[in-house]
Coordinates of C-alpha atoms and ligand atoms in Angstrom, one line a residue:
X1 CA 101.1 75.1 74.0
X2 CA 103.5 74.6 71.4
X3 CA 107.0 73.1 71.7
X4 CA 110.0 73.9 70.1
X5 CA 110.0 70.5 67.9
X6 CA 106.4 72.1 66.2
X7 CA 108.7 74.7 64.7
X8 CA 108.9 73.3 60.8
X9 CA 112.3 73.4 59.4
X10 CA 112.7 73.6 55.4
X11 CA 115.6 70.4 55.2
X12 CA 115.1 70.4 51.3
X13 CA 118.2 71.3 49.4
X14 CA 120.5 71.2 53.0
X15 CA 121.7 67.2 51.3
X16 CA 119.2 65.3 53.7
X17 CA 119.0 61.9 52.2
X18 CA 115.2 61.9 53.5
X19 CA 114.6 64.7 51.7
X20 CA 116.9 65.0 48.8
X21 CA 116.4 61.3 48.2
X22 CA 113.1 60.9 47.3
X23 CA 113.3 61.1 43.8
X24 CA 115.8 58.3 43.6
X25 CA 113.9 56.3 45.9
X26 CA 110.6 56.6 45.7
X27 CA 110.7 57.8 42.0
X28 CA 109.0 61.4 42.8
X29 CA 109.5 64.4 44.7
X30 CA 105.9 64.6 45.7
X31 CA 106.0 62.6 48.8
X32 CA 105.9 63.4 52.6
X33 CA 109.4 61.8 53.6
X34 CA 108.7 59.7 56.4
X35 CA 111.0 56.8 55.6
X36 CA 114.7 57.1 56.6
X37 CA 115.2 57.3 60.3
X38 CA 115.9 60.5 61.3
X39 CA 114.3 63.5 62.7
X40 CA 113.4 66.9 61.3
X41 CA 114.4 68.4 64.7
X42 CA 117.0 70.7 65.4
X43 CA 119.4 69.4 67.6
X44 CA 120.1 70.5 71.3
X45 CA 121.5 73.8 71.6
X46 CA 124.7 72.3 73.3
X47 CA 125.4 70.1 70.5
X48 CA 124.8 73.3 67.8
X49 CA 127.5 75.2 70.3
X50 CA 129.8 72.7 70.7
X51 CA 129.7 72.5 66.8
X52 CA 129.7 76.4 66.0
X53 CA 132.5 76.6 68.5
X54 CA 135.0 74.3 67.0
X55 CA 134.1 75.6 63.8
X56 CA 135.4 78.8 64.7
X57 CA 138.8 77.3 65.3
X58 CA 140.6 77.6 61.9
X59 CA 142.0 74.2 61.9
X60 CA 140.8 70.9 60.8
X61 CA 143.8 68.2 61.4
X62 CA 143.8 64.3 62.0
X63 CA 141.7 63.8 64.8
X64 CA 142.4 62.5 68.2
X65 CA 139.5 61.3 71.0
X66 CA 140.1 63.1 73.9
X67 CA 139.4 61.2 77.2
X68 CA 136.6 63.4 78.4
X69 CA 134.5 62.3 75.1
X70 CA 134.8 58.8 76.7
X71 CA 134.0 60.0 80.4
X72 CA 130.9 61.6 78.5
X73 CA 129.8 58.3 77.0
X74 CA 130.6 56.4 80.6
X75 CA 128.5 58.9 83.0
X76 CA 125.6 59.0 80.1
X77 CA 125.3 55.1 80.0
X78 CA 125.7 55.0 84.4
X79 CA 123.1 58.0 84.5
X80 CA 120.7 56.6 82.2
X81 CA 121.0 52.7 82.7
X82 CA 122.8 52.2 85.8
X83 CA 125.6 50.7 83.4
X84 CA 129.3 51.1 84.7
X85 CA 131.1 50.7 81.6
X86 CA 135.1 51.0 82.3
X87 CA 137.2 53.0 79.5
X88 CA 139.1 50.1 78.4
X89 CA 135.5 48.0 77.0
X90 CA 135.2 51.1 74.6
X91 CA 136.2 51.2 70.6
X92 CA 135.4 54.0 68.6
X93 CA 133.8 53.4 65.1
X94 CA 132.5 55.3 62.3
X95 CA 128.2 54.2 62.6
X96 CA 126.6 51.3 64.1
X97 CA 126.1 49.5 60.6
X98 CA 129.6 49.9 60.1
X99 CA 130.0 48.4 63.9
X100 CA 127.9 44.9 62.5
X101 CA 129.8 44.3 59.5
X102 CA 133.3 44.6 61.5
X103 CA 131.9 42.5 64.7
X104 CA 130.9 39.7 61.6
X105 CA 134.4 40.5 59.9
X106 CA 136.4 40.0 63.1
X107 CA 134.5 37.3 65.2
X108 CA 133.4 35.1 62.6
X109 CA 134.4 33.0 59.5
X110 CA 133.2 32.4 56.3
X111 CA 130.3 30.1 56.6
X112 CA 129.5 30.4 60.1
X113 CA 126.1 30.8 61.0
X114 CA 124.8 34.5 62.2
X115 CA 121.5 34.5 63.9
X116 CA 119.1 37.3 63.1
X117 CA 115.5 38.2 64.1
X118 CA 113.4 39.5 61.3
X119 CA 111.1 41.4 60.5
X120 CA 114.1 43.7 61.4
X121 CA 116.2 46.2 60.1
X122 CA 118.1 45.6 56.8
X123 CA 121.2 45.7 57.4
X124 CA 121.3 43.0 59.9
X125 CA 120.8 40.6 56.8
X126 CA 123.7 42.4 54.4
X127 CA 126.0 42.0 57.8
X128 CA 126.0 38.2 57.3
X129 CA 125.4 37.6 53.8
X130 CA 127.6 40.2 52.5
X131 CA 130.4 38.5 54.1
X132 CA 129.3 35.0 53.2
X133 CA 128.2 33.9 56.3
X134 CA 125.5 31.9 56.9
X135 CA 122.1 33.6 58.1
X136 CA 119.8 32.0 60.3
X137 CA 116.6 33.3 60.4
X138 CA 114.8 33.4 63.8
X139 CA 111.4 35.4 63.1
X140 CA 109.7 37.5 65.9
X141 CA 106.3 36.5 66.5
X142 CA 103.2 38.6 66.7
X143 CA 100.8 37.6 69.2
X144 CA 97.9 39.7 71.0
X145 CA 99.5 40.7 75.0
X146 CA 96.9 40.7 78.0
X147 CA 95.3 43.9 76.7
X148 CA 94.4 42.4 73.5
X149 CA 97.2 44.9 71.7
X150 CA 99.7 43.2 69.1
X151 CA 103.0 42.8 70.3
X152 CA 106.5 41.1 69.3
X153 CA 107.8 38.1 71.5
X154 CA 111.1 35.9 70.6
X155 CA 110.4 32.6 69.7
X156 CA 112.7 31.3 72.2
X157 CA 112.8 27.6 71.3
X158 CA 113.2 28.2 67.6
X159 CA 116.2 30.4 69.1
X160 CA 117.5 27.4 70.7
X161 CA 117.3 25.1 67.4
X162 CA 119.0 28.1 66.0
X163 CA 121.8 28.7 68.0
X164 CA 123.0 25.1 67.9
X165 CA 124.4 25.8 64.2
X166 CA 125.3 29.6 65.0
X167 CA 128.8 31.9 66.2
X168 CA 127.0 35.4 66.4
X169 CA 123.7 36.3 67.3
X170 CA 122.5 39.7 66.0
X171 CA 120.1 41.5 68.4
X172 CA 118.2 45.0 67.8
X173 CA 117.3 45.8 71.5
X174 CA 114.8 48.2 71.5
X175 CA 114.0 47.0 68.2
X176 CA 113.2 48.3 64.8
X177 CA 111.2 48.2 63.2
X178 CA 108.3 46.7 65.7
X179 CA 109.2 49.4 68.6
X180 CA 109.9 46.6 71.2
X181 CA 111.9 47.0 74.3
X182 CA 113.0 43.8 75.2
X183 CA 112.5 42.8 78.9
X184 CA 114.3 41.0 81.9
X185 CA 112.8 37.8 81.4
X186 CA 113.2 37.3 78.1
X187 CA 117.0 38.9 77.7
X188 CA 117.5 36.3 80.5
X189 CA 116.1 33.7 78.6
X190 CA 118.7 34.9 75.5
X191 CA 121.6 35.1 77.7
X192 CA 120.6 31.3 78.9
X193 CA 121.1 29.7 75.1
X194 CA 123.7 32.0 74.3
X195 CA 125.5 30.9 77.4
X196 CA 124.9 27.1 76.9
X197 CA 125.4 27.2 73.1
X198 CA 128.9 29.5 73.1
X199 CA 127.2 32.2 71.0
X200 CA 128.4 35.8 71.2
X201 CA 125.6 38.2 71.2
X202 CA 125.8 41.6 69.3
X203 CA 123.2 43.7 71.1
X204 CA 122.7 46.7 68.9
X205 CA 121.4 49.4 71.4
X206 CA 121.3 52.6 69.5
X207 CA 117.4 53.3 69.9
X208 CA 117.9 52.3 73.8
X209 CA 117.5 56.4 74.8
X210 CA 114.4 56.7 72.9
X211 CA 112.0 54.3 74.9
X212 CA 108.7 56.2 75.4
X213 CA 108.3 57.7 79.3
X214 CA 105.3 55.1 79.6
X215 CA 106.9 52.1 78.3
X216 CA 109.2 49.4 81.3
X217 CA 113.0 51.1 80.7
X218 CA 115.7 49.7 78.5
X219 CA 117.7 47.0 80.5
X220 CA 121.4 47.0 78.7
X221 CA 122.0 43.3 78.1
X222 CA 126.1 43.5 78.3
X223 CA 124.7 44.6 82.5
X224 CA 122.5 42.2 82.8
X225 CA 124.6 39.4 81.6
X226 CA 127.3 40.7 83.9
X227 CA 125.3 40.8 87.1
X228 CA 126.7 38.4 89.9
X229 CA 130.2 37.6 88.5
X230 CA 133.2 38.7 89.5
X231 CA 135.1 41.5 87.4
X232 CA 138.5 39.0 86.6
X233 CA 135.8 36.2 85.2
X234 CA 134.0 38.6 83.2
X235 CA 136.8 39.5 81.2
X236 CA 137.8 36.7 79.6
X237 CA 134.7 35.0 79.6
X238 CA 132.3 37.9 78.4
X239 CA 130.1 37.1 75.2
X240 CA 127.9 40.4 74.8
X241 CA 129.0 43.3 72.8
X242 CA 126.7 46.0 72.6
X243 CA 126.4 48.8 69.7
X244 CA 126.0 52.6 71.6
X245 CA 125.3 56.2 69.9
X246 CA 124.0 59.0 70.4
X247 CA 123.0 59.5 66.5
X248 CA 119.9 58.7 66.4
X249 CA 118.5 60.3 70.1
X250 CA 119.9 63.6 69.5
X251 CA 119.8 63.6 65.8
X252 CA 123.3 63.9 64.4
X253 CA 123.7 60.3 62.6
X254 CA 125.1 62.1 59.5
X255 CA 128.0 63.0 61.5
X256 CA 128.9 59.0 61.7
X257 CA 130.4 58.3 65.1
X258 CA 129.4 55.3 67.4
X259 CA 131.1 53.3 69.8
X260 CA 131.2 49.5 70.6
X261 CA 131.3 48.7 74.2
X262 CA 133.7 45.2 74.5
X263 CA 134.4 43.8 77.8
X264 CA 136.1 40.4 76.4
X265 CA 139.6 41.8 75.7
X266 CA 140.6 39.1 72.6
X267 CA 137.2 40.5 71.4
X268 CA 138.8 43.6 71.4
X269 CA 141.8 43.0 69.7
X270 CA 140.2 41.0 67.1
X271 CA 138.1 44.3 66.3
X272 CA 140.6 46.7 66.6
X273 CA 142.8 45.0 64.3
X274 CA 140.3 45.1 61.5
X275 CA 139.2 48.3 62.4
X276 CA 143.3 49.7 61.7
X277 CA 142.8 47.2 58.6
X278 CA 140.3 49.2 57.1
X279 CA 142.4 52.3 57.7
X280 CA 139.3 54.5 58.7
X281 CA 139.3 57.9 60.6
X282 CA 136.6 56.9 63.0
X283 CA 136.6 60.5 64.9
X284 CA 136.8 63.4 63.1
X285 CA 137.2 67.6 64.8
X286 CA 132.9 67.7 64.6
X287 CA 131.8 64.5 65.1
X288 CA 133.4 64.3 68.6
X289 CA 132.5 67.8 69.3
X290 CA 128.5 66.7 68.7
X291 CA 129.1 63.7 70.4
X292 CA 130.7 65.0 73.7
X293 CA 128.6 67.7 73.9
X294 CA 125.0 65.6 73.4
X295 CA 125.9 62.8 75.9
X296 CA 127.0 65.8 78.4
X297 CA 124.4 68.4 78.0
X298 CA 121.5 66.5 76.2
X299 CA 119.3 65.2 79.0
X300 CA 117.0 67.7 79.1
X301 CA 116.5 68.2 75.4
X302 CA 116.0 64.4 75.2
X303 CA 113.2 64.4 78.1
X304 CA 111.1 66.5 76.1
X305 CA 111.8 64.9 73.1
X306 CA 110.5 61.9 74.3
X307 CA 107.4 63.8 75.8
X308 CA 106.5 65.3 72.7
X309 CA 107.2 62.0 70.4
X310 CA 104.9 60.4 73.2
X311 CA 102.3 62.6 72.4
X312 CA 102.8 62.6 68.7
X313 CA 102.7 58.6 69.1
X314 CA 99.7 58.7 70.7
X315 CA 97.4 61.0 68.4
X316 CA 98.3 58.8 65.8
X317 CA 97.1 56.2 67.3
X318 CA 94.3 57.3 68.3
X319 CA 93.8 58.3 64.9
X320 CA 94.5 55.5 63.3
X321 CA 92.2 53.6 65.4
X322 CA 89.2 55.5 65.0
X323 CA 89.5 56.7 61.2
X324 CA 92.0 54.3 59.2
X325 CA 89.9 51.0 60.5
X326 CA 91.4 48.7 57.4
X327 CA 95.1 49.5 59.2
X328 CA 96.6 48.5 62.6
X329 CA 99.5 50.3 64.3
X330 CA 101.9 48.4 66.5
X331 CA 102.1 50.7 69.2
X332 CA 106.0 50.6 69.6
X333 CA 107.4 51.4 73.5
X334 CA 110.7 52.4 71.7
X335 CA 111.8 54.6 68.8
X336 CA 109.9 57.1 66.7
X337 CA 108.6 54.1 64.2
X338 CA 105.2 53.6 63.8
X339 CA 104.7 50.1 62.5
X340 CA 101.8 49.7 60.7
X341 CA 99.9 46.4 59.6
X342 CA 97.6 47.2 56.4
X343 CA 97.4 43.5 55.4
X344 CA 93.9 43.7 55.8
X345 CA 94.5 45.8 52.8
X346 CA 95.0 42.8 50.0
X347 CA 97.5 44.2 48.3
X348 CA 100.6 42.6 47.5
X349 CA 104.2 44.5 48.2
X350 CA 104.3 45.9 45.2
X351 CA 100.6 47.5 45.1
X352 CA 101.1 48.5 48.5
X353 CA 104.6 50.5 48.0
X354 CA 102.6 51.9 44.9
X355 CA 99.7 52.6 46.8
X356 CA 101.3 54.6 49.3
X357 CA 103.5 56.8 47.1
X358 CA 101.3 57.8 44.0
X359 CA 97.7 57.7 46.3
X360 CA 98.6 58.9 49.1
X361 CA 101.6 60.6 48.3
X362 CA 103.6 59.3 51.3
X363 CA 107.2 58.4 51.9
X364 CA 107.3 55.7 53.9
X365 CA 109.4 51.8 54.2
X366 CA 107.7 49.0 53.0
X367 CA 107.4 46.4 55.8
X368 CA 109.0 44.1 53.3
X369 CA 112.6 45.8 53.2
X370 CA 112.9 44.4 57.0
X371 CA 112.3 40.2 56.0
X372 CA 109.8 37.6 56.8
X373 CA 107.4 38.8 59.1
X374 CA 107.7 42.7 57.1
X375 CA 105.2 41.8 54.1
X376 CA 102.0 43.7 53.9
X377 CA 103.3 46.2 57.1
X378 CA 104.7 49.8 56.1
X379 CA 107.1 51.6 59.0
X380 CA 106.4 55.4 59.2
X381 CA 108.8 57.6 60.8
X382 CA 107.0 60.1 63.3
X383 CA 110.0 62.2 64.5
X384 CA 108.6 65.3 62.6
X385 CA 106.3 67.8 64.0
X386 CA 103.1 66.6 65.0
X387 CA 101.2 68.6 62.7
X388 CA 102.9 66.7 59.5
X389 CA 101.8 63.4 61.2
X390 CA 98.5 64.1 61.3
X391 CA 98.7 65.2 57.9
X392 CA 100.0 62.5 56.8
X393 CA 97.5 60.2 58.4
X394 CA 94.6 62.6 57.0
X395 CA 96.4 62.0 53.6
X396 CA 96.1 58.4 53.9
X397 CA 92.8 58.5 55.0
X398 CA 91.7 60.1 51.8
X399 CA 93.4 57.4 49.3
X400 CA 91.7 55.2 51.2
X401 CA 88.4 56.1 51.0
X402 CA 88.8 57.0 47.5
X403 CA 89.9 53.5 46.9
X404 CA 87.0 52.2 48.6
X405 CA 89.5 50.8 51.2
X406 CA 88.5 52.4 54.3
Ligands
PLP1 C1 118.9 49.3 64.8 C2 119.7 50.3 64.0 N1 121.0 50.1 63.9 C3 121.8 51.0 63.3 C4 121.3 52.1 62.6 C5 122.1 53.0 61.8 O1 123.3 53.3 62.5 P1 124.5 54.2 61.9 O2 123.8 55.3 61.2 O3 125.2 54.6 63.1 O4 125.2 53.3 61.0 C6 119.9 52.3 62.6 C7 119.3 53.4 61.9 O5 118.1 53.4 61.6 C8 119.1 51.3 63.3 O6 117.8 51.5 63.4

């Protein structure tokens, strides 16, 4: 049976970076973009409505947020995570990376210390350093679970060493690039050194709607951290701000609008002012359109997204396991990121990165972009139809074997 994210769409030439790009990044045209996390699906049909409707109004003026955008984002995040979220937590801003730099910009100084957890994704690093803050690296470890599978845990008491030097603590919750969705115990665990080390926690959620069907659900930490005190204590005394959008889930992150959910009002303030700093239109007459209308009419769509990246997931697993032997994927519970571990490989960063694109003429990110912990791994994006995945993987199964690597 096919399913309408099998139907290929031609992106090239539309000015999609994944596409488009490729020359510039990977220094030739003849790749199979897989890198840049997006999805080569159409998006739901309410958000290509909503769009195609307020296009056909002749005007495109100064923008203003109307309140049903924020009852949409509300009822999504009580439907989906059993998160009551009142209107006054929420800011609008332009893209989560653009939410990381100005939660560092207005919560920190110079010099402070800013926890992150590599191998993760880039711009958690830039965040810190690119505002002269001091980063603190608290690697993910990568043990074998009960199964025998590889799997990401926090290294909790490095955490704590950490903390004792740090103001912010940068979280990817699910994470990228190792596909985790971080669980009760061990967000509890977090929230226990944040709390006794006065660290504010930066919980960047934006791939919490894409945890696979068969994988425990996303537990928002801002809820959990807020369960069993009273609503007048929370707000002063709240330390989580989480990152929400619905850019990457229902594929519209090149229309650049986010939120940050903020329950500690000075927190608030302190962001708001450097957002109205930076003089910024964070909404704009389609990026609210697209955002309304996908938190509002995009559960369905995103059910049977998840089914059919589920599925994709899985082939290429299986695939991997029984034909690519010399390469290990890290089966991820969250996000359409396949993590793979070719260090059995022997090739350095450089040879693998060349390996990949002139051999096996894939567009993938080197392991190695996302810190410590990255080097020798490559992150493949599988939100594409299933058919190219395979593809690909048959792709790399011939370099391989023609490089006696297999
Ligand atoms: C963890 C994480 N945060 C943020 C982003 C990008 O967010 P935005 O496009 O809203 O800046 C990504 C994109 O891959 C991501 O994986």
């Amino acid at each position: 049976m096919t399913s309408r994210f099998d139907q290929p769409i031609d992106r090239e030439g539309s000015g999609a970076l994944k596409f488009d790009g490729r020359a510039q990044t990977f220094g030739t045209t003849e790749v199979t973009p897989m890198w840049v996390a997006d999805m080569d699906f159409a998006v739901p049909e309410a958000v290509s409505q909503a769009l195609q409707a307020r296009v056909a109004h002749p005007v495109f003026g100064y923008a203003l947020a109307p309140e049903s955008l924020y009852q949409a984002l509300m009822d999504w995040l009580h439907t989906q995570h059993d998160w009551h979220v009142p209107r006054e937590w929420i800011v609008l801003t332009p893209g989560v990376v653009p939410s990381l730099n100005l939660v560092v910009a207005a919560l920190t100084q110079p010099g402070d210390g800013v926890i992150v957890q590599p191998p993760v994704y880039f711009p958690f690093f830039s965040a810190a350093t690119g505002q002269q803050r001091r980063l603190l690296e608290n690697p993910l470890r990568l043990v074998n679970d009960a199964t025998g599978q590889p799997q990401y845990q926090m290294d909790m008491d490095h955490l704590t060493v950490c903390a004792q030097q740090a103001r912010l603590l940068l979280l990817c919750s699910p994470h990228n690039p190792v596909g985790r969705v971080w669980q009760t115990a061990e967000l509890e665990a977090l929230l226990g050194i944040a709390e006794a080390h006065d660290l504010i926690i930066l919980s960047d959620e934006i791939h919490a709607d894409l945890v696979y069907p068969d994988a425990p659900p996303h537990q928002p930490l801002s809820r959990l951290s807020a369960q069993g005190v009273a609503d007048s204590e929370l707000a002063s005394s709240h330390r989580i701000i989480t990152a929400v959008s619905p850019s990457k889930t229902f594929n519209i992150p090149g229309l650049g609008l986010s939120a940050l959910i903020v329950p500690n009002a000075q927190h608030r303030q302190a962001i708001q002012r450097h957002l109205t700093t930076l003089g910024v239109s964070v909404t704009n007459p389609l990026n609210m359109a697209a955002f309304e209308a996908a938190y509002r009419g995009g559960h369905a769509w995103q059910r049977a997204l998840l089914d059919y990246l589920q599925d994709t997931r899985d082939a290429a697993i299986a695939y991997i396991q029984s034909e690519l032997p010399s390469i290990k994927a890290v089966a991820p519970q969250a996000t359409y990121l396949l993590w793979l571990d070719c260090r059995a490989l022997q090739l350095d960063d450089d040879a693998l990165k060349h390996f990949f694109i002139q051999e096996a003429q894939l567009g993938l990110s080197p392991g190695a972009m996302f810190g410590h912990g990255g080097e020798g791994f490559m992150r493949m994006n599988i939100a594409t139809p299933k058919a190219n995945v395979m593809a690909a993987l048959a792709q790399l199964k011939t370099a391989l074997s023609r490089k006696d690597l297999a």
